[in-house]
Structures are given as structure tokens and as C-alpha cells.
PDB file of C-alpha atoms in Angstrom:
ATOM      1  CA  MET A   1       4.621 -27.355 -30.555  1.00  0.00           C
ATOM      2  CA  SER A   2       0.848 -26.909 -30.421  1.00  0.00           C
ATOM      3  CA  ARG A   3      -0.900 -24.216 -32.459  1.00  0.00           C
ATOM      4  CA  LEU A   4      -1.601 -22.288 -29.257  1.00  0.00           C
ATOM      5  CA  ASP A   5       2.056 -22.413 -28.172  1.00  0.00           C
ATOM      6  CA  TRP A   6       3.201 -21.404 -31.651  1.00  0.00           C
ATOM      7  CA  TYR A   7       0.862 -18.410 -31.755  1.00  0.00           C
ATOM      8  CA  LEU A   8       1.812 -17.143 -28.309  1.00  0.00           C
ATOM      9  CA  ASN A   9       5.549 -17.573 -28.881  1.00  0.00           C
ATOM     10  CA  VAL A  10       5.847 -16.539 -32.526  1.00  0.00           C
ATOM     11  CA  ASN A  11       2.895 -14.618 -33.880  1.00  0.00           C
ATOM     12  CA  LEU A  12       1.307 -12.695 -30.998  1.00  0.00           C
ATOM     13  CA  LYS A  13       2.390  -9.037 -31.124  1.00  0.00           C
ATOM     14  CA  ALA A  14       2.304  -6.162 -28.660  1.00  0.00           C
ATOM     15  CA  ARG A  15      -0.369  -4.463 -30.784  1.00  0.00           C
ATOM     16  CA  HIS A  16      -2.615  -7.492 -30.244  1.00  0.00           C
ATOM     17  CA  LEU A  17      -2.168  -7.173 -26.487  1.00  0.00           C
ATOM     18  CA  ARG A  18      -2.948  -3.446 -26.572  1.00  0.00           C
ATOM     19  CA  LEU A  19      -6.089  -4.177 -28.584  1.00  0.00           C
ATOM     20  CA  LEU A  20      -7.336  -6.761 -26.085  1.00  0.00           C
ATOM     21  CA  VAL A  21      -6.679  -4.445 -23.137  1.00  0.00           C
ATOM     22  CA  ALA A  22      -8.499  -1.602 -24.909  1.00  0.00           C
ATOM     23  CA  ILE A  23     -11.524  -3.804 -25.648  1.00  0.00           C
ATOM     24  CA  SER A  24     -11.616  -4.866 -22.004  1.00  0.00           C
ATOM     25  CA  ASP A  25     -11.335  -1.254 -20.815  1.00  0.00           C
ATOM     26  CA  PHE A  26     -13.854   0.307 -23.217  1.00  0.00           C
ATOM     27  CA  GLY A  27     -16.211  -2.634 -23.765  1.00  0.00           C
ATOM     28  CA  ASN A  28     -17.167  -1.029 -27.062  1.00  0.00           C
ATOM     29  CA  LEU A  29     -15.591  -1.613 -30.490  1.00  0.00           C
ATOM     30  CA  ARG A  30     -16.488   1.866 -31.709  1.00  0.00           C
ATOM     31  CA  GLN A  31     -14.620   3.513 -28.830  1.00  0.00           C
ATOM     32  CA  VAL A  32     -11.660   1.184 -29.326  1.00  0.00           C
ATOM     33  CA  ALA A  33     -11.554   2.040 -33.020  1.00  0.00           C
ATOM     34  CA  SER A  34     -11.793   5.776 -32.347  1.00  0.00           C
ATOM     35  CA  ASN A  35      -9.053   5.626 -29.742  1.00  0.00           C
ATOM     36  CA  ALA A  36      -6.749   3.626 -32.049  1.00  0.00           C
ATOM     37  CA  TYR A  37      -7.603   5.670 -35.190  1.00  0.00           C
ATOM     38  CA  ILE A  38      -8.768   2.595 -37.117  1.00  0.00           C
ATOM     39  CA  THR A  39     -12.148   1.398 -38.344  1.00  0.00           C
ATOM     40  CA  VAL A  40     -14.626  -0.715 -36.412  1.00  0.00           C
ATOM     41  CA  PRO A  41     -14.422  -3.539 -38.995  1.00  0.00           C
ATOM     42  CA  ALA A  42     -10.638  -3.569 -38.568  1.00  0.00           C
ATOM     43  CA  VAL A  43     -11.003  -3.964 -34.793  1.00  0.00           C
ATOM     44  CA  SER A  44     -13.597  -6.701 -35.220  1.00  0.00           C
ATOM     45  CA  LYS A  45     -11.418  -8.541 -37.738  1.00  0.00           C
ATOM     46  CA  ALA A  46      -8.330  -8.342 -35.521  1.00  0.00           C
ATOM     47  CA  LEU A  47     -10.270  -9.661 -32.518  1.00  0.00           C
ATOM     48  CA  GLY A  48     -11.651 -12.497 -34.604  1.00  0.00           C
ATOM     49  CA  GLU A  49      -8.162 -13.444 -35.790  1.00  0.00           C
ATOM     50  CA  ILE A  50      -6.818 -13.493 -32.221  1.00  0.00           C
ATOM     51  CA  GLU A  51      -9.720 -15.598 -30.967  1.00  0.00           C
ATOM     52  CA  GLY A  52      -9.342 -17.947 -33.927  1.00  0.00           C
ATOM     53  CA  ALA A  53      -5.633 -18.398 -33.298  1.00  0.00           C
ATOM     54  CA  LEU A  54      -6.150 -19.017 -29.577  1.00  0.00           C
ATOM     55  CA  GLY A  55      -9.123 -21.278 -30.191  1.00  0.00           C
ATOM     56  CA  VAL A  56     -11.279 -19.659 -27.502  1.00  0.00           C
ATOM     57  CA  GLN A  57     -13.826 -16.843 -27.234  1.00  0.00           C
ATOM     58  CA  LEU A  58     -12.324 -13.908 -25.367  1.00  0.00           C
ATOM     59  CA  PHE A  59     -15.328 -11.556 -25.262  1.00  0.00           C
ATOM     60  CA  GLU A  60     -19.080 -11.992 -25.297  1.00  0.00           C
ATOM     61  CA  ARG A  61     -21.651  -9.452 -26.409  1.00  0.00           C
ATOM     62  CA  THR A  62     -24.090  -8.138 -23.794  1.00  0.00           C
ATOM     63  CA  VAL A  63     -26.653  -5.341 -23.776  1.00  0.00           C
ATOM     64  CA  SER A  64     -24.051  -3.087 -22.167  1.00  0.00           C
ATOM     65  CA  GLY A  65     -21.257  -3.978 -24.596  1.00  0.00           C
ATOM     66  CA  LEU A  66     -18.430  -6.481 -24.794  1.00  0.00           C
ATOM     67  CA  ARG A  67     -17.542  -8.367 -21.630  1.00  0.00           C
ATOM     68  CA  PRO A  68     -14.494 -10.623 -21.148  1.00  0.00           C
ATOM     69  CA  THR A  69     -15.127 -14.344 -20.797  1.00  0.00           C
ATOM     70  CA  ALA A  70     -13.068 -16.379 -18.326  1.00  0.00           C
ATOM     71  CA  TYR A  71     -10.544 -16.881 -21.143  1.00  0.00           C
ATOM     72  CA  GLY A  72     -10.615 -13.171 -21.879  1.00  0.00           C
ATOM     73  CA  GLU A  73      -9.973 -12.188 -18.267  1.00  0.00           C
ATOM     74  CA  CYS A  74      -6.979 -14.534 -18.200  1.00  0.00           C
ATOM     75  CA  VAL A  75      -5.480 -13.211 -21.438  1.00  0.00           C
ATOM     76  CA  VAL A  76      -6.136  -9.539 -20.610  1.00  0.00           C
ATOM     77  CA  ARG A  77      -4.572  -9.900 -17.155  1.00  0.00           C
ATOM     78  CA  HIS A  78      -1.370 -11.290 -18.636  1.00  0.00           C
ATOM     79  CA  ALA A  79      -1.491  -8.738 -21.464  1.00  0.00           C
ATOM     80  CA  ARG A  80      -1.434  -5.908 -18.922  1.00  0.00           C
ATOM     81  CA  THR A  81       1.568  -7.473 -17.221  1.00  0.00           C
ATOM     82  CA  VAL A  82       3.486  -7.865 -20.492  1.00  0.00           C
ATOM     83  CA  LEU A  83       2.706  -4.307 -21.609  1.00  0.00           C
ATOM     84  CA  SER A  84       3.729  -2.938 -18.213  1.00  0.00           C
ATOM     85  CA  THR A  85       7.039  -4.805 -18.455  1.00  0.00           C
ATOM     86  CA  LEU A  86       7.645  -3.431 -21.951  1.00  0.00           C
ATOM     87  CA  HIS A  87       6.903   0.087 -20.700  1.00  0.00           C
ATOM     88  CA  GLN A  88       9.327  -0.368 -17.816  1.00  0.00           C
ATOM     89  CA  THR A  89      11.974  -1.641 -20.234  1.00  0.00           C
ATOM     90  CA  ALA A  90      11.550   1.454 -22.386  1.00  0.00           C
ATOM     91  CA  GLU A  91      11.792   3.724 -19.332  1.00  0.00           C
ATOM     92  CA  GLU A  92      15.013   2.055 -18.185  1.00  0.00           C
ATOM     93  CA  ILE A  93      16.563   2.293 -21.657  1.00  0.00           C
ATOM     94  CA  LYS A  94      15.708   5.997 -21.814  1.00  0.00           C
ATOM     95  CA  ALA A  95      17.135   6.492 -18.336  1.00  0.00           C
ATOM     96  CA  LEU A  96      20.391   4.814 -19.322  1.00  0.00           C
ATOM     97  CA  GLN A  97      20.604   6.924 -22.487  1.00  0.00           C
ATOM     98  CA  VAL A  98      20.464  10.169 -20.518  1.00  0.00           C
ATOM     99  CA  GLY A  99      22.658   8.980 -17.683  1.00  0.00           C
ATOM    100  CA  SER A 100      19.817   8.602 -15.218  1.00  0.00           C
ATOM    101  CA  ALA A 101      19.465   5.621 -12.934  1.00  0.00           C
ATOM    102  CA  GLY A 102      15.863   4.682 -13.705  1.00  0.00           C
ATOM    103  CA  LYS A 103      12.493   4.917 -12.043  1.00  0.00           C
ATOM    104  CA  VAL A 104      10.854   3.142  -9.119  1.00  0.00           C
ATOM    105  CA  ARG A 105       7.106   2.757  -8.686  1.00  0.00           C
ATOM    106  CA  VAL A 106       6.182   2.155  -5.061  1.00  0.00           C
ATOM    107  CA  GLY A 107       2.853   2.011  -3.271  1.00  0.00           C
ATOM    108  CA  ALA A 108       1.974   2.465   0.392  1.00  0.00           C
ATOM    109  CA  PRO A 109      -1.153   3.017   2.510  1.00  0.00           C
ATOM    110  CA  PRO A 110      -1.776   6.519   3.921  1.00  0.00           C
ATOM    111  CA  THR A 111      -0.230   5.867   7.347  1.00  0.00           C
ATOM    112  CA  LEU A 112       3.109   4.764   5.923  1.00  0.00           C
ATOM    113  CA  ILE A 113       3.128   7.486   3.272  1.00  0.00           C
ATOM    114  CA  ALA A 114       3.491   9.928   6.164  1.00  0.00           C
ATOM    115  CA  THR A 115       5.853   7.885   8.335  1.00  0.00           C
ATOM    116  CA  ILE A 116       8.434   5.606   6.728  1.00  0.00           C
ATOM    117  CA  MET A 117       8.393   6.858   3.145  1.00  0.00           C
ATOM    118  CA  PRO A 118       9.544  10.517   3.493  1.00  0.00           C
ATOM    119  CA  GLU A 119      12.853   9.726   5.195  1.00  0.00           C
ATOM    120  CA  ALA A 120      13.615   6.801   2.871  1.00  0.00           C
ATOM    121  CA  LEU A 121      12.894   8.936  -0.199  1.00  0.00           C
ATOM    122  CA  ALA A 122      15.049  11.775   1.120  1.00  0.00           C
ATOM    123  CA  LEU A 123      17.984   9.396   1.636  1.00  0.00           C
ATOM    124  CA  LEU A 124      17.526   7.945  -1.844  1.00  0.00           C
ATOM    125  CA  LYS A 125      17.386  11.340  -3.563  1.00  0.00           C
ATOM    126  CA  ARG A 126      20.323  12.642  -1.561  1.00  0.00           C
ATOM    127  CA  ASP A 127      22.578   9.834  -2.751  1.00  0.00           C
ATOM    128  CA  SER A 128      20.998   9.177  -6.173  1.00  0.00           C
ATOM    129  CA  PRO A 129      19.280  12.363  -7.392  1.00  0.00           C
ATOM    130  CA  HIS A 130      18.731  10.934 -10.880  1.00  0.00           C
ATOM    131  CA  ILE A 131      16.513   8.113  -9.649  1.00  0.00           C
ATOM    132  CA  ASN A 132      12.890   9.124 -10.079  1.00  0.00           C
ATOM    133  CA  VAL A 133      10.200   7.689  -7.834  1.00  0.00           C
ATOM    134  CA  SER A 134       6.462   7.424  -8.409  1.00  0.00           C
ATOM    135  CA  VAL A 135       4.569   6.999  -5.128  1.00  0.00           C
ATOM    136  CA  SER A 136       0.983   5.708  -5.069  1.00  0.00           C
ATOM    137  CA  GLU A 137      -1.226   6.000  -1.989  1.00  0.00           C
ATOM    138  CA  ASN A 138      -4.096   3.541  -1.589  1.00  0.00           C
ATOM    139  CA  ARG A 139      -5.564   0.758   0.497  1.00  0.00           C
ATOM    140  CA  MET A 140      -3.482  -2.422   0.686  1.00  0.00           C
ATOM    141  CA  ALA A 141      -5.950  -4.480  -1.364  1.00  0.00           C
ATOM    142  CA  ALA A 142      -5.743  -2.024  -4.261  1.00  0.00           C
ATOM    143  CA  LEU A 143      -1.957  -1.741  -3.970  1.00  0.00           C
ATOM    144  CA  LEU A 144      -1.541  -5.520  -4.104  1.00  0.00           C
ATOM    145  CA  GLN A 145      -3.672  -5.618  -7.251  1.00  0.00           C
ATOM    146  CA  ASP A 146      -1.464  -2.955  -8.860  1.00  0.00           C
ATOM    147  CA  LEU A 147       1.606  -4.949  -7.838  1.00  0.00           C
ATOM    148  CA  ARG A 148       0.213  -8.094  -9.461  1.00  0.00           C
ATOM    149  CA  SER A 149      -0.638  -6.257 -12.682  1.00  0.00           C
ATOM    150  CA  GLY A 150       2.828  -4.709 -12.926  1.00  0.00           C
ATOM    151  CA  GLU A 151       1.737  -1.140 -12.213  1.00  0.00           C
ATOM    152  CA  LEU A 152       3.965  -1.093  -9.118  1.00  0.00           C
ATOM    153  CA  ASP A 153       7.448  -2.460  -8.416  1.00  0.00           C
ATOM    154  CA  LEU A 154       7.143  -2.469  -4.627  1.00  0.00           C
ATOM    155  CA  VAL A 155       4.504  -2.167  -1.943  1.00  0.00           C
ATOM    156  CA  VAL A 156       5.285  -1.076   1.611  1.00  0.00           C
ATOM    157  CA  GLY A 157       2.591  -1.872   4.131  1.00  0.00           C
ATOM    158  CA  ARG A 158       1.341  -4.126   6.872  1.00  0.00           C
ATOM    159  CA  LEU A 159       1.994  -7.648   5.658  1.00  0.00           C
ATOM    160  CA  PRO A 160      -1.329  -9.288   4.769  1.00  0.00           C
ATOM    161  CA  HIS A 161      -2.339 -12.870   5.420  1.00  0.00           C
ATOM    162  CA  ARG A 162      -0.503 -15.507   3.390  1.00  0.00           C
ATOM    163  CA  VAL A 163      -3.506 -16.240   1.215  1.00  0.00           C
ATOM    164  CA  ASP A 164      -3.344 -12.672  -0.139  1.00  0.00           C
ATOM    165  CA  THR A 165       0.350 -12.835  -1.084  1.00  0.00           C
ATOM    166  CA  VAL A 166       0.596 -15.893  -3.322  1.00  0.00           C
ATOM    167  CA  GLY A 167       3.342 -15.273  -5.883  1.00  0.00           C
ATOM    168  CA  MET A 168       4.819 -12.429  -3.860  1.00  0.00           C
ATOM    169  CA  ARG A 169       8.116 -11.957  -2.079  1.00  0.00           C
ATOM    170  CA  GLU A 170       7.735 -10.742   1.528  1.00  0.00           C
ATOM    171  CA  GLU A 171      10.256  -9.083   3.817  1.00  0.00           C
ATOM    172  CA  LEU A 172       9.496  -8.033   7.371  1.00  0.00           C
ATOM    173  CA  LEU A 173      10.690  -4.522   8.210  1.00  0.00           C
ATOM    174  CA  LEU A 174       9.177  -3.477  11.506  1.00  0.00           C
ATOM    175  CA  HIS A 175       7.066  -4.666  14.417  1.00  0.00           C
ATOM    176  CA  THR A 176       5.142  -1.665  15.735  1.00  0.00           C
ATOM    177  CA  PRO A 177       3.790  -1.566  19.311  1.00  0.00           C
ATOM    178  CA  ILE A 178       0.382  -0.021  19.948  1.00  0.00           C
ATOM    179  CA  ARG A 179       0.122   2.386  22.877  1.00  0.00           C
ATOM    180  CA  LEU A 180      -2.425   4.639  24.509  1.00  0.00           C
ATOM    181  CA  ILE A 181      -1.538   8.303  24.016  1.00  0.00           C
ATOM    182  CA  THR A 182      -2.647  11.744  25.178  1.00  0.00           C
ATOM    183  CA  GLY A 183      -1.463  15.286  24.718  1.00  0.00           C
ATOM    184  CA  PRO A 184       1.173  16.642  27.140  1.00  0.00           C
ATOM    185  CA  LYS A 185      -1.386  18.711  29.102  1.00  0.00           C
ATOM    186  CA  HIS A 186      -3.859  15.896  29.637  1.00  0.00           C
ATOM    187  CA  PRO A 187      -4.769  15.315  33.325  1.00  0.00           C
ATOM    188  CA  LEU A 188      -3.394  11.770  33.074  1.00  0.00           C
ATOM    189  CA  ALA A 189      -0.081  12.816  31.517  1.00  0.00           C
ATOM    190  CA  GLY A 190       2.704  12.024  33.943  1.00  0.00           C
ATOM    191  CA  LYS A 191       0.293  10.609  36.542  1.00  0.00           C
ATOM    192  CA  LYS A 192       2.082   8.204  38.862  1.00  0.00           C
ATOM    193  CA  ASN A 193       0.697   4.715  39.461  1.00  0.00           C
ATOM    194  CA  LEU A 194      -1.820   5.103  36.649  1.00  0.00           C
ATOM    195  CA  GLN A 195      -4.595   2.485  36.733  1.00  0.00           C
ATOM    196  CA  TRP A 196      -7.088   1.465  34.078  1.00  0.00           C
ATOM    197  CA  ARG A 197      -9.961   2.852  36.129  1.00  0.00           C
ATOM    198  CA  ASP A 198      -8.352   6.307  35.847  1.00  0.00           C
ATOM    199  CA  LEU A 199      -9.324   6.352  32.153  1.00  0.00           C
ATOM    200  CA  ASP A 200     -13.034   6.288  32.960  1.00  0.00           C
ATOM    201  CA  GLY A 201     -14.939   9.434  31.973  1.00  0.00           C
ATOM    202  CA  PHE A 202     -12.410  10.872  29.525  1.00  0.00           C
ATOM    203  CA  PRO A 203     -13.200  11.446  25.843  1.00  0.00           C
ATOM    204  CA  TRP A 204     -11.566   9.137  23.298  1.00  0.00           C
ATOM    205  CA  VAL A 205     -10.478   8.890  19.704  1.00  0.00           C
ATOM    206  CA  LEU A 206     -11.621   5.425  18.605  1.00  0.00           C
ATOM    207  CA  PRO A 207     -10.873   3.316  15.545  1.00  0.00           C
ATOM    208  CA  PRO A 208     -14.144   2.898  13.574  1.00  0.00           C
ATOM    209  CA  PRO A 209     -16.286  -0.240  13.986  1.00  0.00           C
ATOM    210  CA  GLY A 210     -15.011  -3.020  11.734  1.00  0.00           C
ATOM    211  CA  SER A 211     -11.437  -1.726  11.702  1.00  0.00           C
ATOM    212  CA  LEU A 212      -8.635  -4.011  12.862  1.00  0.00           C
ATOM    213  CA  LEU A 213      -8.137  -2.375  16.263  1.00  0.00           C
ATOM    214  CA  ARG A 214     -11.738  -1.700  17.301  1.00  0.00           C
ATOM    215  CA  GLU A 215     -12.682  -5.138  18.641  1.00  0.00           C
ATOM    216  CA  PRO A 216      -9.343  -5.713  20.448  1.00  0.00           C
ATOM    217  CA  LEU A 217      -9.756  -2.321  22.154  1.00  0.00           C
ATOM    218  CA  GLU A 218     -13.321  -3.137  23.211  1.00  0.00           C
ATOM    219  CA  ASN A 219     -12.141  -6.465  24.649  1.00  0.00           C
ATOM    220  CA  THR A 220      -9.243  -4.828  26.495  1.00  0.00           C
ATOM    221  CA  LEU A 221     -11.460  -2.204  28.125  1.00  0.00           C
ATOM    222  CA  ALA A 222     -14.027  -4.844  29.102  1.00  0.00           C
ATOM    223  CA  ARG A 223     -11.294  -7.020  30.596  1.00  0.00           C
ATOM    224  CA  HIS A 224     -10.329  -4.124  32.863  1.00  0.00           C
ATOM    225  CA  GLY A 225     -13.920  -3.394  33.892  1.00  0.00           C
ATOM    226  CA  LEU A 226     -14.457  -0.340  31.666  1.00  0.00           C
ATOM    227  CA  TRP A 227     -17.393   0.455  29.399  1.00  0.00           C
ATOM    228  CA  MET A 228     -16.781   1.801  25.935  1.00  0.00           C
ATOM    229  CA  PRO A 229     -16.656   5.623  26.168  1.00  0.00           C
ATOM    230  CA  SER A 230     -19.773   7.614  25.316  1.00  0.00           C
ATOM    231  CA  ASP A 231     -17.776  10.745  24.420  1.00  0.00           C
ATOM    232  CA  TYR A 232     -15.676   9.982  21.350  1.00  0.00           C
ATOM    233  CA  ILE A 233     -14.818  10.605  17.732  1.00  0.00           C
ATOM    234  CA  GLU A 234     -13.981   7.805  15.272  1.00  0.00           C
ATOM    235  CA  THR A 235     -11.194   8.005  12.720  1.00  0.00           C
ATOM    236  CA  LEU A 236      -8.277   6.118  11.204  1.00  0.00           C
ATOM    237  CA  SER A 237      -6.447   9.341  10.366  1.00  0.00           C
ATOM    238  CA  THR A 238      -3.142   9.495  12.233  1.00  0.00           C
ATOM    239  CA  HIS A 239      -2.917  13.193  11.352  1.00  0.00           C
ATOM    240  CA  LEU A 240      -6.252  13.929  13.027  1.00  0.00           C
ATOM    241  CA  VAL A 241      -5.404  11.796  16.073  1.00  0.00           C
ATOM    242  CA  ARG A 242      -2.087  13.551  16.584  1.00  0.00           C
ATOM    243  CA  ALA A 243      -3.556  17.047  16.219  1.00  0.00           C
ATOM    244  CA  TYR A 244      -6.721  16.340  18.229  1.00  0.00           C
ATOM    245  CA  VAL A 245      -4.991  15.084  21.375  1.00  0.00           C
ATOM    246  CA  GLN A 246      -2.802  18.187  21.327  1.00  0.00           C
ATOM    247  CA  ILE A 247      -5.789  20.486  21.813  1.00  0.00           C
ATOM    248  CA  TYR A 248      -8.353  18.300  23.589  1.00  0.00           C
ATOM    249  CA  ASP A 249      -8.155  16.051  26.656  1.00  0.00           C
ATOM    250  CA  ALA A 250      -8.795  12.874  24.688  1.00  0.00           C
ATOM    251  CA  ILE A 251      -7.220   9.432  24.891  1.00  0.00           C
ATOM    252  CA  ALA A 252      -6.280   7.598  21.703  1.00  0.00           C
ATOM    253  CA  LEU A 253      -4.385   4.518  20.641  1.00  0.00           C
ATOM    254  CA  GLN A 254      -1.639   4.686  18.049  1.00  0.00           C
ATOM    255  CA  THR A 255       1.117   2.554  16.586  1.00  0.00           C
ATOM    256  CA  LEU A 256       4.402   4.158  17.568  1.00  0.00           C
ATOM    257  CA  ASP A 257       5.737   4.217  14.007  1.00  0.00           C
ATOM    258  CA  ALA A 258       2.943   6.682  13.178  1.00  0.00           C
ATOM    259  CA  LEU A 259       4.326   9.082  15.798  1.00  0.00           C
ATOM    260  CA  TYR A 260       7.995   8.663  14.911  1.00  0.00           C
ATOM    261  CA  PRO A 261       8.258  11.344  12.157  1.00  0.00           C
ATOM    262  CA  TYR A 262       6.778  13.992  14.473  1.00  0.00           C
ATOM    263  CA  ARG A 263       8.866  13.228  17.544  1.00  0.00           C
ATOM    264  CA  GLU A 264      10.670  16.586  17.334  1.00  0.00           C
ATOM    265  CA  VAL A 265       7.590  18.784  16.884  1.00  0.00           C
ATOM    266  CA  ASN A 266       4.672  17.217  18.780  1.00  0.00           C
ATOM    267  CA  ARG A 267       5.001  16.263  22.427  1.00  0.00           C
ATOM    268  CA  ILE A 268       2.908  13.200  23.115  1.00  0.00           C
ATOM    269  CA  CYS A 269       2.394  11.342  26.379  1.00  0.00           C
ATOM    270  CA  LEU A 270       2.454   7.548  26.312  1.00  0.00           C
ATOM    271  CA  LEU A 271       0.240   6.171  29.057  1.00  0.00           C
ATOM    272  CA  PRO A 272       2.032   3.364  30.965  1.00  0.00           C
ATOM    273  CA  LEU A 273      -0.740   0.803  30.494  1.00  0.00           C
ATOM    274  CA  ASP A 274      -0.319  -2.479  28.646  1.00  0.00           C
ATOM    275  CA  LEU A 275      -2.871  -2.806  25.850  1.00  0.00           C
ATOM    276  CA  SER A 276      -1.731  -6.314  24.882  1.00  0.00           C
ATOM    277  CA  ILE A 277      -2.877  -5.546  21.340  1.00  0.00           C
ATOM    278  CA  THR A 278      -0.739  -6.442  18.367  1.00  0.00           C
ATOM    279  CA  THR A 279      -0.993  -5.477  14.733  1.00  0.00           C
ATOM    280  CA  ARG A 280       0.498  -7.031  11.627  1.00  0.00           C
ATOM    281  CA  PRO A 281       4.129  -6.034  11.017  1.00  0.00           C
ATOM    282  CA  VAL A 282       5.221  -3.567   8.367  1.00  0.00           C
ATOM    283  CA  GLY A 283       7.021  -5.128   5.435  1.00  0.00           C
ATOM    284  CA  LEU A 284       8.024  -5.028   1.773  1.00  0.00           C
ATOM    285  CA  LEU A 285       6.211  -6.885  -0.991  1.00  0.00           C
ATOM    286  CA  SER A 286       7.359  -7.528  -4.559  1.00  0.00           C
ATOM    287  CA  ARG A 287       6.594 -10.094  -7.238  1.00  0.00           C
ATOM    288  CA  VAL A 288       8.515 -13.367  -7.228  1.00  0.00           C
ATOM    289  CA  ASP A 289       8.363 -13.661 -11.016  1.00  0.00           C
ATOM    290  CA  LYS A 290       9.682 -10.161 -11.711  1.00  0.00           C
ATOM    291  CA  ALA A 291      13.298  -9.108 -11.197  1.00  0.00           C
ATOM    292  CA  LEU A 292      13.721  -5.856  -9.305  1.00  0.00           C
ATOM    293  CA  THR A 293      15.594  -3.011 -10.964  1.00  0.00           C
ATOM    294  CA  PRO A 294      18.751  -1.660  -9.301  1.00  0.00           C
ATOM    295  CA  SER A 295      16.797   1.493  -8.448  1.00  0.00           C
ATOM    296  CA  ALA A 296      14.106  -0.518  -6.670  1.00  0.00           C
ATOM    297  CA  VAL A 297      16.732  -2.484  -4.750  1.00  0.00           C
ATOM    298  CA  LEU A 298      18.345   0.781  -3.655  1.00  0.00           C
ATOM    299  CA  LEU A 299      15.039   2.162  -2.368  1.00  0.00           C
ATOM    300  CA  MET A 300      14.487  -1.081  -0.472  1.00  0.00           C
ATOM    301  CA  ASN A 301      17.862  -0.639   1.215  1.00  0.00           C
ATOM    302  CA  TYR A 302      16.891   2.836   2.427  1.00  0.00           C
ATOM    303  CA  LEU A 303      13.521   1.602   3.669  1.00  0.00           C
ATOM    304  CA  ARG A 304      15.364  -1.038   5.689  1.00  0.00           C
ATOM    305  CA  LYS A 305      17.711   1.614   7.051  1.00  0.00           C
ATOM    306  CA  VAL A 306      14.869   3.885   8.160  1.00  0.00           C
ATOM    307  CA  CYS A 307      13.036   1.032   9.851  1.00  0.00           C
ATOM    308  CA  GLN A 308      16.199  -0.148  11.563  1.00  0.00           C
ATOM    309  CA  GLY A 309      16.651   3.334  12.989  1.00  0.00           C
ATOM    310  CA  MET A 310      13.109   3.260  14.320  1.00  0.00           C
ATOM    311  CA  ILE A 311      13.718   0.040  16.269  1.00  0.00           C
ATOM    312  CA  SER A 312      17.167   0.715  17.663  1.00  0.00           C
ATOM    313  CA  PRO A 313      16.890  -0.877  20.147  1.00  0.00           C
ATOM    314  CA  THR A 314      13.083  -0.600  20.161  1.00  0.00           C
ATOM    315  CA  LEU A 315      10.325   1.828  19.329  1.00  0.00           C
ATOM    316  CA  ASP A 316       9.903   3.293  22.792  1.00  0.00           C
ATOM    317  CA  GLU A 317       9.635   6.595  24.624  1.00  0.00           C
ATOM    318  CA  ALA A 318      13.367   7.272  24.477  1.00  0.00           C
ATOM    319  CA  THR A 319      13.572   6.650  20.758  1.00  0.00           C
ATOM    320  CA  LEU A 320      10.611   8.890  20.038  1.00  0.00           C
ATOM    321  CA  SER A 321      11.491  11.629  22.525  1.00  0.00           C
ATOM    322  CA  LEU A 322       7.891  11.582  23.710  1.00  0.00           C
ATOM    323  CA  SER A 323       6.998  13.458  26.866  1.00  0.00           C
ATOM    324  CA  ARG A 324       5.651  11.934  30.048  1.00  0.00           C
ATOM    325  CA  GLU A 325       5.478  15.303  31.744  1.00  0.00           C
ATOM    326  CA  GLY A 326       2.400  17.433  31.982  1.00  0.00           C
TER     327      GLY A 326
END
């Protein structure tokens, strides 16, 4: 066994990992010492011993403080993962001691926080009230980073490209069609033999430039001989889209899963025009190298159940109880 292997397997302690993470976070030995209630020389000595044992320099001094080297970034990244696992272990032990079933940490982007998650969480809490769930809302890139670092157990979102999910377990949950929508009192609602040219002159709710759906929408309108509208607002907020078309004669495009939770309260008209636009499917992501807790597996089962209900047999007008009548 090499000296490096021996140190990592026998002599490296959790306190060493916490110290390295703190140095990376603060970038200042004085702040690290103050936070840990020890002296600056003690912090410096401990860091020196760790670097000596590993045989590499973990941090370099700069005018703005200590900055991790490439070796330091590697060690700190794995230190965060180990500490997160230890924290999760402690939480599960405590849960077992009090008769609880544990805790699940799940992340989702804003659109799915409001659509799939509420029903799945309600089913979970109904059947297992002692399971506690921490829900984080963020962009997918940030959620995937938290999943890699061990801050999250699961991520629910639109499955990213393969290159972004190395080391992750993927499960497809739902393909979501994209449709043009209006409010129930829109002049085009319920119009028979609707043609693309009928859309000309109406205000729109557009996805912002650079977003996934903007260019496909521009291409679709151009293909049908339409200019991009001059009267529009731009947003990715499904809440704003849903409310805006209820009170203004605007046209918008929306994935049907975003409308599903509100099918009983907001009447929406689906325009019978084929956009021929697809988006990436909704799915579950977890780490391949980390076993899921029973609580996490249970939440996954309810997420599958909710999504199955949304596509039985398909996400369409009948399923959503959306109105075609003016």
C-alpha cells in the first residue's frame, strides 16, 4: 500500500475534511480559525500536515487569500461528498431512533415545482407522514451540481444531454407535448377550421430570445408564412402565462404538463394547430455511485404514479379538461 493510499484509508479523519472545505469556502485562515474556535497556527499546521501526507499542494496563496490548486479542488469536491454522506447517515440514524422513516432531499426547476411535485408529495405524506422532504428550486445546471456534491438525493427535471449526466442514473417519466393556448374568451377559441393565418395580428406571450422554444417557434411561424408578432410580452413563467391569457386576448405556447395541475380551475383553449415542436422529456436523476434511501425510492414511486396519471392514455384535451368553447 502506498503512503497516499495508507493515509486516505487509515489516517484521514472527518475533521481534516471539514477543515479543507472550510479553507476552500473562506479562503482565509483567520476566518477558518475563528469559525472552528482554534488558533491560526493550528489551522496552518493541520493544513501542512495534510498536504505533507498527500504529497501535493492543496492551496496557493494569492492577494485575495487562499485558492485551491487542481489537487485542492479534487480533494475538496470529494470531501464535500463524504461529509454529506456522513450527515445523511446521521439523519437516518436519528430518524430510526424516533420511529421516523427518514428524509429525502429533492430538487426541481420552477415549472415542475408547481406541476408534478405537489401531487407526488401529497401522496407521499398521506401514506408516510413521518418521511420529511426538503425541496430545492433552481435551474437544472445548479441542481445537477448539488446532486453531484451530495446535497440532493434526487433531481426531477427535463433530462439534459448525455454529456451533462455522466455518473448519473436517468429514468424517463413523461413526454410533454407543446401546444398553442388561449383563454376561453379569445376570438379564436372554438373557431372551426382554424388556419395559421388566423393567428396574424393577435398579441402573444413569447419565450425569451435564447430560450429553448424561441427559435423553434420562430421557424414554425416562418414556415407558415407568419412574421413574428410585434405585440408581445416575453416570459418563461408558467404562472404568468396561465393568468395572462385568462384576462387578455393573447396566444401562448405551453407544455401540457404545466397546465395539468390547474385543469379544474382555469379553462384554457388548446388551438388545433400542429406546432411540430418537441422538448426534452421529464425524468428522474440520481447518482450511480450512491444508494438511494427507502424514503427516496418511495418518493420516486409516487412521482412515477403522478406522471403515469398525466399520460393515461396521453396528455390531451380530455385528460386536462381544457375548454374548446368560447
